[in-house]
Amino acid sequence: MKAFLCVAPILGAALAASSGDFTVLSMNVAGLPAILNSNDVPGDKTTNAKLIGSFFAQHNYSLIHAQEDFNYHAAIYSTDTHPFRTATSGGVPFGSGLNTLSNHPWLDFRRVKWDTCSDASSSDCLTPKGFTFMRLALSTSSTVSTYIDVYNLHADAGTLDADNTARQHNINQVASYISTWSAGNPVLVLGDFNSRYSRTADTAIRALLSSPSTSLSDPWLLLARGTAVPPTAESLCANPSATNYCETVDKVFFRSSPLLTLTPTAYEYVGGRFLQPSGDVLSDHNPVLVNFTYAAGVSLQQSNLHGGPHGNWFSDVPVLSGVRAGVKVIAITLRGGSRVDSVGVTLSEGTVLRHGGSGGTAVTLTLGVGEFWTEGEMCQAQKGGRTRVFYIGGRTSSGKEVQAGTKTGECVVYSAPRGWQILGFLGQDGDEIDQLGFVYGKQ
Ligand SMILES: *[C@@H]1O[C@H](CO)[C@@H](O)[C@H](O)[C@H]1NC(C)=O
Ligand SMILES: *[C@@H]1O[C@H](CO)[C@@H](O)[C@H](O)[C@H]1NC(C)=O
């Protein structure tokens, strides 16, 4: 029992908000050095960038993805007030121009460079363009937490053969990353795709919709066009655009998961909200605004994620979403020593879920009939400069306990919501457990 009595305060805990709404904005901010590209936008680029930042703050969008945020980045951030913002990767030719401004914190931010670029019709190889990944924490608590894997990207421009080839490769690179790193998770991808459904060569955006490994949807199709079927006829947008029916190259894709349902409720081009006092635009792209509601899953939910962003992503969600109602954990098997080597459960219908390596000493707790795994504790600390999971403890509905690893000063207890149980795990692993969260299912 003692293991569960001396517990550090919940880190970053908030009241469980397992449903709510948020807004996302994708905007190419036309921040190439004026000497290289005016973007056909009149006015001084620093002055314009400050105005863009002040509109970001005024409209208080929950999550903003900026592309081409190169040499006027500091001016945008000087007037914006979002509490969570990525550090710039640099101006031209050092940075990717991709940044995120958010009202929500995130884990595991990564910048990934494109494998392919083409200078056929514009200087796409001038800067290390690519995409970013982050696990956005919509809400965290000691029971249910809600996360979305969020991607920002800027794909190769131009319509010559080499541009088309590079661009499809870029978008397929993101799709492949999603299938590995976002397995089981809800996903949002917003950025400058430089793609239109109406161009037959732009096959990769259609594949995002149709491929089972990404299973994404486009809120523009659903809300502005009232269909899931991409158009073949071209319909270019004015800037600003008075209609949402036209198609832009700046796109938003999303998918729900058993852990979280995402529902787009509004789609709008908001160039009219980003104007200079003269009435001129601030960017040559229409910014895209999408409103979403979210709700934690009805049959699976998750705890907060604990530990560090090392190792490979794993999730029991795809397996657990396929098991019948009434399944429960009949055995918990943990391996540990100085840290946690592996975590595993055996389900009542026989499935064994196991993650991590084979080091350490194994301990197994067998659960009785009507006994559920309802509470877990995790401790983290650093080893070789990397945050890992040092301790895991489990407690059942009848008060039986099991633990592995070594306690540290950073421990958190997680409880399944009332009527729910711990059924599996998600996180990142290698030889040991680097990052860990619990997957809850109904009892
Ligand atoms: C922006 O919205 C968040 C909720 O998403 C709210 O907590 C915050 O106070 C708002 N900020 C401003 C400056 O209005
Ligand atoms: C979308 O959300 C924004 C910000 O909360 C709000 O101003 C706007 O009215 C919403 N749009 C619709 C159509 O609901």
CSV table of C-alpha atoms and ligand atoms in Angstrom, one decimal:
chain,number,residue,atom,x,y,z
A,1,MET,CA,0.0,0.0,0.0
A,2,LYS,CA,2.8,2.4,0.8
A,3,ALA,CA,3.8,2.6,-2.8
A,4,PHE,CA,0.6,4.5,-3.4
A,5,LEU,CA,0.6,6.7,-0.4
A,6,CYS,CA,3.8,8.8,-0.9
A,7,VAL,CA,3.0,10.3,-4.3
A,8,ALA,CA,4.3,13.5,-5.8
A,9,PRO,CA,1.7,16.0,-6.8
A,10,ILE,CA,0.2,15.4,-10.2
A,11,LEU,CA,2.4,17.1,-12.8
A,12,GLY,CA,0.6,19.6,-15.0
A,13,ALA,CA,-2.8,18.3,-13.8
A,14,ALA,CA,-6.0,20.0,-14.8
A,15,LEU,CA,-9.6,19.1,-14.4
A,16,ALA,CA,-10.5,16.4,-16.8
A,17,ALA,CA,-11.9,18.0,-19.9
A,18,SER,CA,-12.7,15.1,-22.0
A,19,SER,CA,-14.6,17.1,-24.6
A,20,GLY,CA,-14.6,20.6,-26.0
A,21,ASP,CA,-13.8,22.6,-29.1
A,22,PHE,CA,-10.9,24.3,-30.7
A,23,THR,CA,-10.0,26.2,-33.8
A,24,VAL,CA,-7.1,25.6,-36.2
A,25,LEU,CA,-5.6,28.1,-38.7
A,26,SER,CA,-3.2,27.3,-41.5
A,27,MET,CA,-1.4,30.3,-43.1
A,28,ASN,CA,1.5,30.7,-45.5
A,29,VAL,CA,2.8,34.0,-44.0
A,30,ALA,CA,4.8,35.0,-47.1
A,31,GLY,CA,8.0,35.5,-45.1
A,32,LEU,CA,10.7,35.0,-47.7
A,33,PRO,CA,13.2,37.8,-47.7
A,34,ALA,CA,11.6,40.8,-49.7
A,35,ILE,CA,14.7,40.8,-51.9
A,36,LEU,CA,14.0,37.2,-53.0
A,37,ASN,CA,10.3,37.3,-53.3
A,38,SER,CA,7.7,40.0,-52.7
A,39,ASN,CA,4.9,37.4,-52.8
A,40,ASP,CA,3.0,40.0,-54.7
A,41,VAL,CA,2.0,41.5,-51.4
A,42,PRO,CA,2.4,45.3,-51.2
A,43,GLY,CA,3.9,47.1,-48.1
A,44,ASP,CA,6.9,46.5,-45.9
A,45,LYS,CA,7.3,42.8,-44.9
A,46,THR,CA,8.3,43.6,-41.3
A,47,THR,CA,5.2,45.8,-40.8
A,48,ASN,CA,3.0,43.2,-42.4
A,49,ALA,CA,4.5,40.4,-40.2
A,50,LYS,CA,3.7,42.4,-37.1
A,51,LEU,CA,0.1,42.8,-38.3
A,52,ILE,CA,-0.1,39.1,-38.9
A,53,GLY,CA,1.1,38.4,-35.4
A,54,SER,CA,-1.4,40.8,-33.9
A,55,PHE,CA,-4.3,39.2,-35.8
A,56,PHE,CA,-3.1,35.7,-34.5
A,57,ALA,CA,-3.4,37.2,-31.0
A,58,GLN,CA,-6.7,39.0,-31.6
A,59,HIS,CA,-8.5,36.0,-33.0
A,60,ASN,CA,-6.9,33.7,-30.4
A,61,TYR,CA,-7.0,30.6,-32.6
A,62,SER,CA,-6.2,27.5,-30.6
A,63,LEU,CA,-3.6,26.2,-33.0
A,64,ILE,CA,-1.9,28.0,-35.8
A,65,HIS,CA,0.4,26.5,-38.4
A,66,ALA,CA,2.6,29.0,-40.3
A,67,GLN,CA,4.5,28.1,-43.4
A,68,GLU,CA,7.2,30.3,-45.1
A,69,ASP,CA,7.8,31.8,-41.7
A,70,PHE,CA,11.4,32.7,-42.5
A,71,ASN,CA,12.9,36.1,-42.2
A,72,TYR,CA,10.1,38.1,-40.5
A,73,HIS,CA,9.5,35.4,-37.8
A,74,ALA,CA,10.6,37.7,-34.9
A,75,ALA,CA,8.1,40.4,-36.1
A,76,ILE,CA,5.2,37.9,-36.0
A,77,TYR,CA,6.1,36.6,-32.5
A,78,SER,CA,6.6,40.2,-31.3
A,79,THR,CA,2.9,40.9,-31.6
A,80,ASP,CA,1.4,37.4,-31.1
A,81,THR,CA,0.5,36.3,-27.5
A,82,HIS,CA,0.1,32.5,-27.8
A,83,PRO,CA,1.6,30.8,-24.7
A,84,PHE,CA,3.1,27.8,-26.6
A,85,ARG,CA,5.2,28.5,-29.8
A,86,THR,CA,8.0,26.6,-31.6
A,87,ALA,CA,11.4,28.1,-31.8
A,88,THR,CA,12.3,29.1,-35.3
A,89,SER,CA,14.6,26.8,-37.3
A,90,GLY,CA,16.0,29.9,-39.0
A,91,GLY,CA,15.6,32.2,-41.9
A,92,VAL,CA,16.5,31.4,-45.5
A,93,PRO,CA,18.5,29.3,-46.3
A,94,PHE,CA,18.7,27.6,-42.8
A,95,GLY,CA,15.1,27.0,-41.7
A,96,SER,CA,12.1,25.2,-43.0
A,97,GLY,CA,9.7,28.1,-42.4
A,98,LEU,CA,7.4,25.9,-40.4
A,99,ASN,CA,6.2,27.1,-37.0
A,100,THR,CA,3.3,26.4,-34.6
A,101,LEU,CA,1.6,28.8,-32.2
A,102,SER,CA,-0.8,27.2,-29.8
A,103,ASN,CA,-2.9,27.6,-26.7
A,104,HIS,CA,-2.1,24.0,-25.8
A,105,PRO,CA,1.2,22.4,-24.8
A,106,TRP,CA,2.7,19.5,-26.7
A,107,LEU,CA,5.2,16.6,-26.4
A,108,ASP,CA,7.7,15.2,-28.8
A,109,PHE,CA,8.2,18.0,-31.3
A,110,ARG,CA,10.2,16.9,-34.3
A,111,ARG,CA,11.3,18.6,-37.6
A,112,VAL,CA,11.7,16.2,-40.5
A,113,LYS,CA,13.3,17.2,-43.8
A,114,TRP,CA,11.9,16.1,-47.1
A,115,ASP,CA,13.8,13.2,-48.8
A,116,THR,CA,13.2,14.9,-52.2
A,117,CYS,CA,13.0,18.4,-53.5
A,118,SER,CA,12.9,19.9,-57.0
A,119,ASP,CA,14.2,23.2,-58.3
A,120,ALA,CA,12.4,22.7,-61.7
A,121,SER,CA,10.1,25.7,-61.5
A,122,SER,CA,11.0,27.4,-58.1
A,123,SER,CA,13.8,27.2,-55.6
A,124,ASP,CA,12.4,24.5,-53.4
A,125,CYS,CA,15.8,23.1,-52.6
A,126,LEU,CA,17.0,26.5,-51.3
A,127,THR,CA,15.8,25.8,-47.8
A,128,PRO,CA,15.4,22.5,-45.9
A,129,LYS,CA,11.7,22.3,-46.2
A,130,GLY,CA,9.7,19.4,-44.8
A,131,PHE,CA,7.2,18.7,-42.1
A,132,THR,CA,6.9,18.9,-38.3
A,133,PHE,CA,5.3,16.5,-35.8
A,134,MET,CA,4.0,17.1,-32.3
A,135,ARG,CA,1.7,15.3,-29.9
A,136,LEU,CA,-0.6,18.2,-28.8
A,137,ALA,CA,-2.1,17.8,-25.3
A,138,LEU,CA,-5.7,19.1,-25.5
A,139,SER,CA,-6.2,18.2,-21.9
A,140,THR,CA,-4.3,16.2,-19.3
A,141,SER,CA,-5.5,14.9,-15.9
A,142,SER,CA,-4.9,12.1,-13.5
A,143,THR,CA,-7.7,10.1,-15.2
A,144,VAL,CA,-8.4,10.8,-18.8
A,145,SER,CA,-6.1,12.9,-21.1
A,146,THR,CA,-6.7,13.8,-24.7
A,147,TYR,CA,-4.0,14.2,-27.3
A,148,ILE,CA,-3.9,14.8,-31.1
A,149,ASP,CA,-0.9,14.1,-33.3
A,150,VAL,CA,-0.4,17.3,-35.3
A,151,TYR,CA,1.5,17.7,-38.5
A,152,ASN,CA,2.5,21.0,-40.3
A,153,LEU,CA,4.0,20.8,-43.8
A,154,HIS,CA,5.1,22.7,-46.8
A,155,ALA,CA,5.3,20.6,-50.0
A,156,ASP,CA,7.3,21.2,-53.1
A,157,ALA,CA,5.8,23.9,-55.4
A,158,GLY,CA,5.4,24.0,-59.2
A,159,THR,CA,3.7,21.9,-61.8
A,160,LEU,CA,6.5,20.7,-64.0
A,161,ASP,CA,7.1,16.9,-64.0
A,162,ALA,CA,10.0,17.0,-61.5
A,163,ASP,CA,7.9,19.3,-59.2
A,164,ASN,CA,4.9,17.0,-59.3
A,165,THR,CA,7.1,14.0,-58.6
A,166,ALA,CA,8.9,15.7,-55.6
A,167,ARG,CA,5.5,16.9,-54.2
A,168,GLN,CA,3.8,13.5,-54.3
A,169,HIS,CA,7.0,12.1,-52.7
A,170,ASN,CA,6.8,14.7,-49.9
A,171,ILE,CA,3.1,14.0,-49.1
A,172,ASN,CA,3.7,10.2,-49.2
A,173,GLN,CA,6.6,10.7,-46.8
A,174,VAL,CA,4.2,12.3,-44.3
A,175,ALA,CA,1.6,9.5,-44.9
A,176,SER,CA,4.3,6.9,-44.2
A,177,TYR,CA,5.3,8.8,-41.0
A,178,ILE,CA,1.7,8.9,-39.9
A,179,SER,CA,1.2,5.2,-40.3
A,180,THR,CA,4.3,4.5,-38.1
A,181,TRP,CA,4.2,7.3,-35.5
A,182,SER,CA,0.5,8.0,-35.2
A,183,ALA,CA,-0.8,4.4,-35.1
A,184,GLY,CA,-4.0,4.4,-33.0
A,185,ASN,CA,-4.0,8.2,-32.6
A,186,PRO,CA,-6.2,11.0,-33.9
A,187,VAL,CA,-4.4,13.1,-36.4
A,188,LEU,CA,-4.5,16.7,-37.8
A,189,VAL,CA,-2.4,17.7,-40.8
A,190,LEU,CA,-2.5,21.3,-41.9
A,191,GLY,CA,-0.2,23.1,-44.1
A,192,ASP,CA,0.7,24.3,-47.6
A,193,PHE,CA,0.3,21.2,-49.7
A,194,ASN,CA,0.9,23.1,-53.0
A,195,SER,CA,-1.7,20.6,-54.3
A,196,ARG,CA,-5.1,20.7,-55.8
A,197,TYR,CA,-7.5,17.8,-56.3
A,198,SER,CA,-8.3,19.3,-59.7
A,199,ARG,CA,-4.7,18.6,-60.9
A,200,THR,CA,-4.5,15.0,-62.1
A,201,ALA,CA,-0.8,14.9,-61.2
A,202,ASP,CA,-1.6,15.6,-57.5
A,203,THR,CA,-2.3,12.0,-56.6
A,204,ALA,CA,-0.9,12.1,-53.1
A,205,ILE,CA,-3.6,14.2,-51.5
A,206,ARG,CA,-6.3,11.9,-52.9
A,207,ALA,CA,-4.3,8.9,-51.5
A,208,LEU,CA,-4.4,10.6,-48.0
A,209,LEU,CA,-8.2,10.3,-48.2
A,210,SER,CA,-8.4,6.8,-49.6
A,211,SER,CA,-5.5,4.9,-48.0
A,212,PRO,CA,-6.5,2.8,-45.0
A,213,SER,CA,-3.1,3.5,-43.4
A,214,THR,CA,-3.9,7.3,-43.2
A,215,SER,CA,-7.7,7.3,-43.3
A,216,LEU,CA,-7.8,11.1,-43.3
A,217,SER,CA,-10.8,13.3,-44.2
A,218,ASP,CA,-10.8,16.9,-45.6
A,219,PRO,CA,-13.2,19.3,-43.8
A,220,TRP,CA,-13.3,21.5,-46.9
A,221,LEU,CA,-14.8,18.6,-48.9
A,222,LEU,CA,-17.2,17.7,-46.0
A,223,LEU,CA,-18.3,21.3,-45.1
A,224,ALA,CA,-17.8,23.5,-48.1
A,225,ARG,CA,-18.6,20.9,-50.8
A,226,GLY,CA,-20.9,18.6,-48.8
A,227,THR,CA,-19.2,15.5,-50.1
A,228,ALA,CA,-16.3,13.2,-49.4
A,229,VAL,CA,-15.5,12.9,-53.1
A,230,PRO,CA,-12.7,15.2,-54.3
A,231,PRO,CA,-13.5,17.4,-57.3
A,232,THR,CA,-11.9,17.1,-60.7
A,233,ALA,CA,-12.9,20.6,-62.0
A,234,GLU,CA,-10.6,23.5,-61.2
A,235,SER,CA,-12.1,26.3,-59.0
A,236,LEU,CA,-9.5,28.9,-58.1
A,237,CYS,CA,-9.9,31.2,-55.1
A,238,ALA,CA,-9.7,35.0,-55.1
A,239,ASN,CA,-7.6,36.5,-52.2
A,240,PRO,CA,-9.3,37.2,-50.0
A,241,SER,CA,-12.1,34.8,-51.0
A,242,ALA,CA,-15.7,35.6,-50.5
A,243,THR,CA,-16.7,31.9,-50.9
A,244,ASN,CA,-15.4,28.7,-49.3
A,245,TYR,CA,-16.4,26.7,-52.4
A,246,CYS,CA,-13.2,27.4,-54.3
A,247,GLU,CA,-10.1,25.2,-53.8
A,248,THR,CA,-6.9,26.4,-52.3
A,249,VAL,CA,-3.5,24.6,-52.0
A,250,ASP,CA,-3.5,25.2,-48.2
A,251,LYS,CA,-5.3,22.2,-46.8
A,252,VAL,CA,-6.4,20.6,-43.5
A,253,PHE,CA,-6.9,16.9,-43.0
A,254,PHE,CA,-8.0,15.1,-39.9
A,255,ARG,CA,-8.9,11.7,-38.5
A,256,SER,CA,-10.5,10.5,-35.3
A,257,SER,CA,-9.3,7.4,-33.4
A,258,PRO,CA,-11.0,5.1,-30.9
A,259,LEU,CA,-9.4,7.4,-28.2
A,260,LEU,CA,-10.8,10.7,-29.5
A,261,THR,CA,-13.6,11.7,-31.9
A,262,LEU,CA,-12.9,14.8,-33.9
A,263,THR,CA,-15.8,16.6,-35.7
A,264,PRO,CA,-15.2,19.6,-38.0
A,265,THR,CA,-18.0,22.1,-37.5
A,266,ALA,CA,-16.9,25.1,-39.6
A,267,TYR,CA,-14.6,25.7,-42.6
A,268,GLU,CA,-13.7,29.2,-43.7
A,269,TYR,CA,-11.2,31.1,-45.8
A,270,VAL,CA,-10.3,34.1,-43.6
A,271,GLY,CA,-8.2,36.3,-45.8
A,272,GLY,CA,-10.7,39.1,-44.9
A,273,ARG,CA,-9.4,39.0,-41.3
A,274,PHE,CA,-5.8,39.5,-42.4
A,275,LEU,CA,-5.8,42.8,-44.2
A,276,GLN,CA,-3.5,45.9,-44.1
A,277,PRO,CA,-5.1,49.2,-43.2
A,278,SER,CA,-5.0,50.0,-47.0
A,279,GLY,CA,-7.3,46.9,-47.6
A,280,ASP,CA,-4.4,45.0,-49.2
A,281,VAL,CA,-3.7,41.4,-48.2
A,282,LEU,CA,-0.9,40.4,-45.9
A,283,SER,CA,-0.1,37.1,-47.7
A,284,ASP,CA,-0.6,35.7,-51.2
A,285,HIS,CA,-2.4,32.7,-49.6
A,286,ASN,CA,-5.8,32.6,-48.1
A,287,PRO,CA,-5.5,31.5,-44.5
A,288,VAL,CA,-7.8,28.5,-43.8
A,289,LEU,CA,-9.8,28.3,-40.5
A,290,VAL,CA,-11.4,25.1,-39.3
A,291,ASN,CA,-13.4,24.7,-36.1
A,292,PHE,CA,-13.5,21.3,-34.4
A,293,THR,CA,-15.3,19.7,-31.5
A,294,TYR,CA,-13.6,16.8,-29.7
A,295,ALA,CA,-14.7,14.0,-27.3
A,296,ALA,CA,-12.8,11.3,-25.6
A,297,GLY,CA,-13.6,7.8,-27.0
A,298,VAL,CA,-16.7,5.9,-26.0
A,299,SER,CA,-15.0,2.5,-25.6
A,300,LEU,CA,-11.3,3.4,-25.3
A,301,GLN,CA,-9.6,6.4,-23.6
A,302,GLN,CA,-6.1,7.1,-22.4
A,303,SER,CA,-4.1,8.5,-19.5
A,304,ASN,CA,-1.4,11.2,-19.7
A,305,LEU,CA,1.8,10.2,-21.4
A,306,HIS,CA,4.8,9.9,-19.1
A,307,GLY,CA,8.6,9.7,-19.9
A,308,GLY,CA,10.6,11.0,-22.9
A,309,PRO,CA,10.4,11.1,-26.7
A,310,HIS,CA,12.9,8.3,-27.4
A,311,GLY,CA,12.4,4.8,-28.9
A,312,ASN,CA,9.6,3.8,-31.3
A,313,TRP,CA,5.9,4.5,-31.0
A,314,PHE,CA,3.6,1.7,-30.0
A,315,SER,CA,-0.1,1.5,-29.2
A,316,ASP,CA,-2.4,-1.2,-28.2
A,317,VAL,CA,-5.4,0.8,-29.5
A,318,PRO,CA,-5.6,-0.9,-32.9
A,319,VAL,CA,-5.8,-4.4,-31.1
A,320,LEU,CA,-8.0,-3.2,-28.3
A,321,SER,CA,-10.5,-1.6,-30.7
A,322,GLY,CA,-11.1,-5.0,-32.1
A,323,VAL,CA,-11.7,-7.0,-28.9
A,324,ARG,CA,-15.3,-7.8,-27.7
A,325,ALA,CA,-16.9,-5.9,-24.9
A,326,GLY,CA,-16.4,-7.5,-21.5
A,327,VAL,CA,-12.7,-8.3,-22.0
A,328,LYS,CA,-10.5,-7.8,-19.0
A,329,VAL,CA,-6.9,-8.1,-17.9
A,330,ILE,CA,-6.2,-11.5,-16.2
A,331,ALA,CA,-2.5,-11.0,-15.7
A,332,ILE,CA,-0.1,-8.1,-15.5
A,333,THR,CA,3.6,-8.8,-16.3
A,334,LEU,CA,6.3,-6.2,-15.7
A,335,ARG,CA,10.0,-6.4,-16.0
A,336,GLY,CA,12.3,-3.9,-14.3
A,337,GLY,CA,15.6,-3.2,-12.5
A,338,SER,CA,17.0,0.3,-12.2
A,339,ARG,CA,14.3,1.3,-14.8
A,340,VAL,CA,11.3,-0.3,-16.4
A,341,ASP,CA,12.3,-2.9,-19.1
A,342,SER,CA,8.9,-4.0,-20.2
A,343,VAL,CA,5.2,-3.8,-19.5
A,344,GLY,CA,2.6,-6.3,-20.5
A,345,VAL,CA,-0.9,-7.7,-19.9
A,346,THR,CA,-2.7,-10.9,-20.8
A,347,LEU,CA,-6.4,-10.3,-21.7
A,348,SER,CA,-9.2,-12.7,-20.8
A,349,GLU,CA,-9.7,-13.8,-24.4
A,350,GLY,CA,-6.0,-14.8,-24.6
A,351,THR,CA,-4.3,-11.8,-26.3
A,352,VAL,CA,-0.9,-10.9,-24.8
A,353,LEU,CA,0.2,-7.3,-25.2
A,354,ARG,CA,3.9,-6.6,-24.4
A,355,HIS,CA,6.3,-3.7,-25.0
A,356,GLY,CA,9.9,-3.0,-24.2
A,357,GLY,CA,12.9,-5.4,-23.9
A,358,SER,CA,13.8,-8.6,-22.2
A,359,GLY,CA,16.1,-7.2,-19.4
A,360,GLY,CA,15.4,-6.9,-15.7
A,361,THR,CA,13.4,-9.2,-13.5
A,362,ALA,CA,9.9,-10.3,-14.4
A,363,VAL,CA,7.0,-10.1,-11.9
A,364,THR,CA,3.4,-11.2,-12.7
A,365,LEU,CA,0.2,-10.5,-10.9
A,366,THR,CA,-2.7,-12.7,-11.7
A,367,LEU,CA,-6.2,-11.1,-11.3
A,368,GLY,CA,-9.2,-13.0,-10.0
A,369,VAL,CA,-12.7,-13.2,-11.4
A,370,GLY,CA,-14.4,-9.8,-11.2
A,371,GLU,CA,-11.1,-8.1,-10.4
A,372,PHE,CA,-10.0,-5.2,-12.6
A,373,TRP,CA,-6.7,-3.3,-13.1
A,374,THR,CA,-7.9,0.2,-12.1
A,375,GLU,CA,-4.9,2.2,-11.0
A,376,GLY,CA,-1.3,2.7,-12.1
A,377,GLU,CA,1.7,4.7,-11.0
A,378,MET,CA,4.6,5.8,-13.2
A,379,CYS,CA,7.9,7.5,-12.2
A,380,GLN,CA,10.3,9.2,-14.6
A,381,ALA,CA,13.9,10.4,-14.4
A,382,GLN,CA,16.8,10.9,-16.8
A,383,LYS,CA,19.4,8.3,-17.8
A,384,GLY,CA,22.2,9.5,-20.1
A,385,GLY,CA,20.4,12.8,-20.7
A,386,ARG,CA,17.2,11.0,-21.8
A,387,THR,CA,13.9,10.9,-19.9
A,388,ARG,CA,12.7,7.3,-19.4
A,389,VAL,CA,10.2,5.5,-17.3
A,390,PHE,CA,12.0,4.3,-14.1
A,391,TYR,CA,9.0,2.8,-12.2
A,392,ILE,CA,5.6,1.3,-12.9
A,393,GLY,CA,3.2,0.2,-10.3
A,394,GLY,CA,-0.3,-1.3,-10.7
A,395,ARG,CA,-3.2,-1.7,-8.3
A,396,THR,CA,-6.3,-3.7,-8.9
A,397,SER,CA,-9.9,-3.1,-7.8
A,398,SER,CA,-9.3,-5.6,-4.9
A,399,GLY,CA,-6.2,-3.7,-3.8
A,400,LYS,CA,-3.6,-6.2,-5.0
A,401,GLU,CA,-0.4,-4.5,-6.2
A,402,VAL,CA,2.5,-5.2,-8.6
A,403,GLN,CA,5.5,-3.1,-9.4
A,404,ALA,CA,8.8,-3.0,-11.3
A,405,GLY,CA,11.8,-0.6,-11.5
A,406,THR,CA,12.9,2.1,-9.1
A,407,LYS,CA,10.9,5.1,-7.7
A,408,THR,CA,12.1,8.6,-8.4
A,409,GLY,CA,11.1,12.1,-7.3
A,410,GLU,CA,8.8,12.5,-10.4
A,411,CYS,CA,5.9,10.1,-9.9
A,412,VAL,CA,2.2,10.3,-10.9
A,413,VAL,CA,-0.7,8.0,-10.1
A,414,TYR,CA,-3.4,7.5,-12.8
A,415,SER,CA,-6.8,6.1,-12.2
A,416,ALA,CA,-9.2,4.6,-14.7
A,417,PRO,CA,-12.4,6.6,-14.8
A,418,ARG,CA,-15.2,5.0,-12.7
A,419,GLY,CA,-16.5,1.9,-14.4
A,420,TRP,CA,-13.4,1.7,-16.6
A,421,GLN,CA,-10.2,-0.4,-16.3
A,422,ILE,CA,-6.6,-0.4,-17.6
A,423,LEU,CA,-6.5,-2.7,-20.7
A,424,GLY,CA,-3.2,-1.9,-22.4
A,425,PHE,CA,-0.6,0.7,-23.2
A,426,LEU,CA,0.7,3.3,-25.6
A,427,GLY,CA,4.0,5.1,-25.7
A,428,GLN,CA,7.6,4.7,-27.0
A,429,ASP,CA,10.0,1.8,-26.4
A,430,GLY,CA,13.3,0.3,-27.3
A,431,ASP,CA,15.2,-2.1,-25.0
A,432,GLU,CA,13.4,-0.3,-22.2
A,433,ILE,CA,10.2,1.8,-21.8
A,434,ASP,CA,10.9,5.4,-22.8
A,435,GLN,CA,7.4,6.8,-22.7
A,436,LEU,CA,4.2,5.3,-21.4
A,437,GLY,CA,0.5,5.9,-21.0
A,438,PHE,CA,-2.4,3.6,-20.1
A,439,VAL,CA,-5.2,2.7,-22.4
A,440,TYR,CA,-8.6,2.4,-20.6
A,441,GLY,CA,-11.5,0.3,-21.6
A,442,LYS,CA,-15.0,-0.2,-20.2
A,443,GLN,CA,-15.3,-2.8,-17.3
B,1,LIG,C1,-7.5,32.4,-25.7
B,1,LIG,O1,-8.3,31.3,-25.6
B,1,LIG,C2,-8.0,30.5,-24.4
B,1,LIG,C3,-8.9,29.2,-24.5
B,1,LIG,O2,-8.5,28.5,-25.6
B,1,LIG,C4,-8.2,31.2,-23.2
B,1,LIG,O3,-7.9,30.5,-22.1
B,1,LIG,C5,-7.4,32.5,-23.2
B,1,LIG,O4,-7.6,33.3,-22.1
B,1,LIG,C6,-7.6,33.3,-24.5
B,1,LIG,N1,-6.7,34.4,-24.5
B,1,LIG,C7,-7.0,35.6,-24.8
B,1,LIG,C8,-5.9,36.6,-24.9
B,1,LIG,O5,-8.2,35.9,-25.0
B,2,LIG,C1,-15.3,29.1,-35.5
B,2,LIG,O1,-14.6,29.5,-34.3
B,2,LIG,C2,-14.3,30.9,-34.2
B,2,LIG,C3,-13.5,31.1,-33.0
B,2,LIG,O2,-14.1,30.5,-31.9
B,2,LIG,C4,-15.6,31.7,-34.2
B,2,LIG,O3,-15.3,33.1,-34.2
B,2,LIG,C5,-16.4,31.4,-35.4
B,2,LIG,O4,-17.7,32.0,-35.3
B,2,LIG,C6,-16.6,29.9,-35.6
B,2,LIG,N1,-17.2,29.7,-36.8
B,2,LIG,C7,-18.4,29.1,-37.0
B,2,LIG,C8,-19.0,29.1,-38.3
B,2,LIG,O5,-19.0,28.5,-36.0
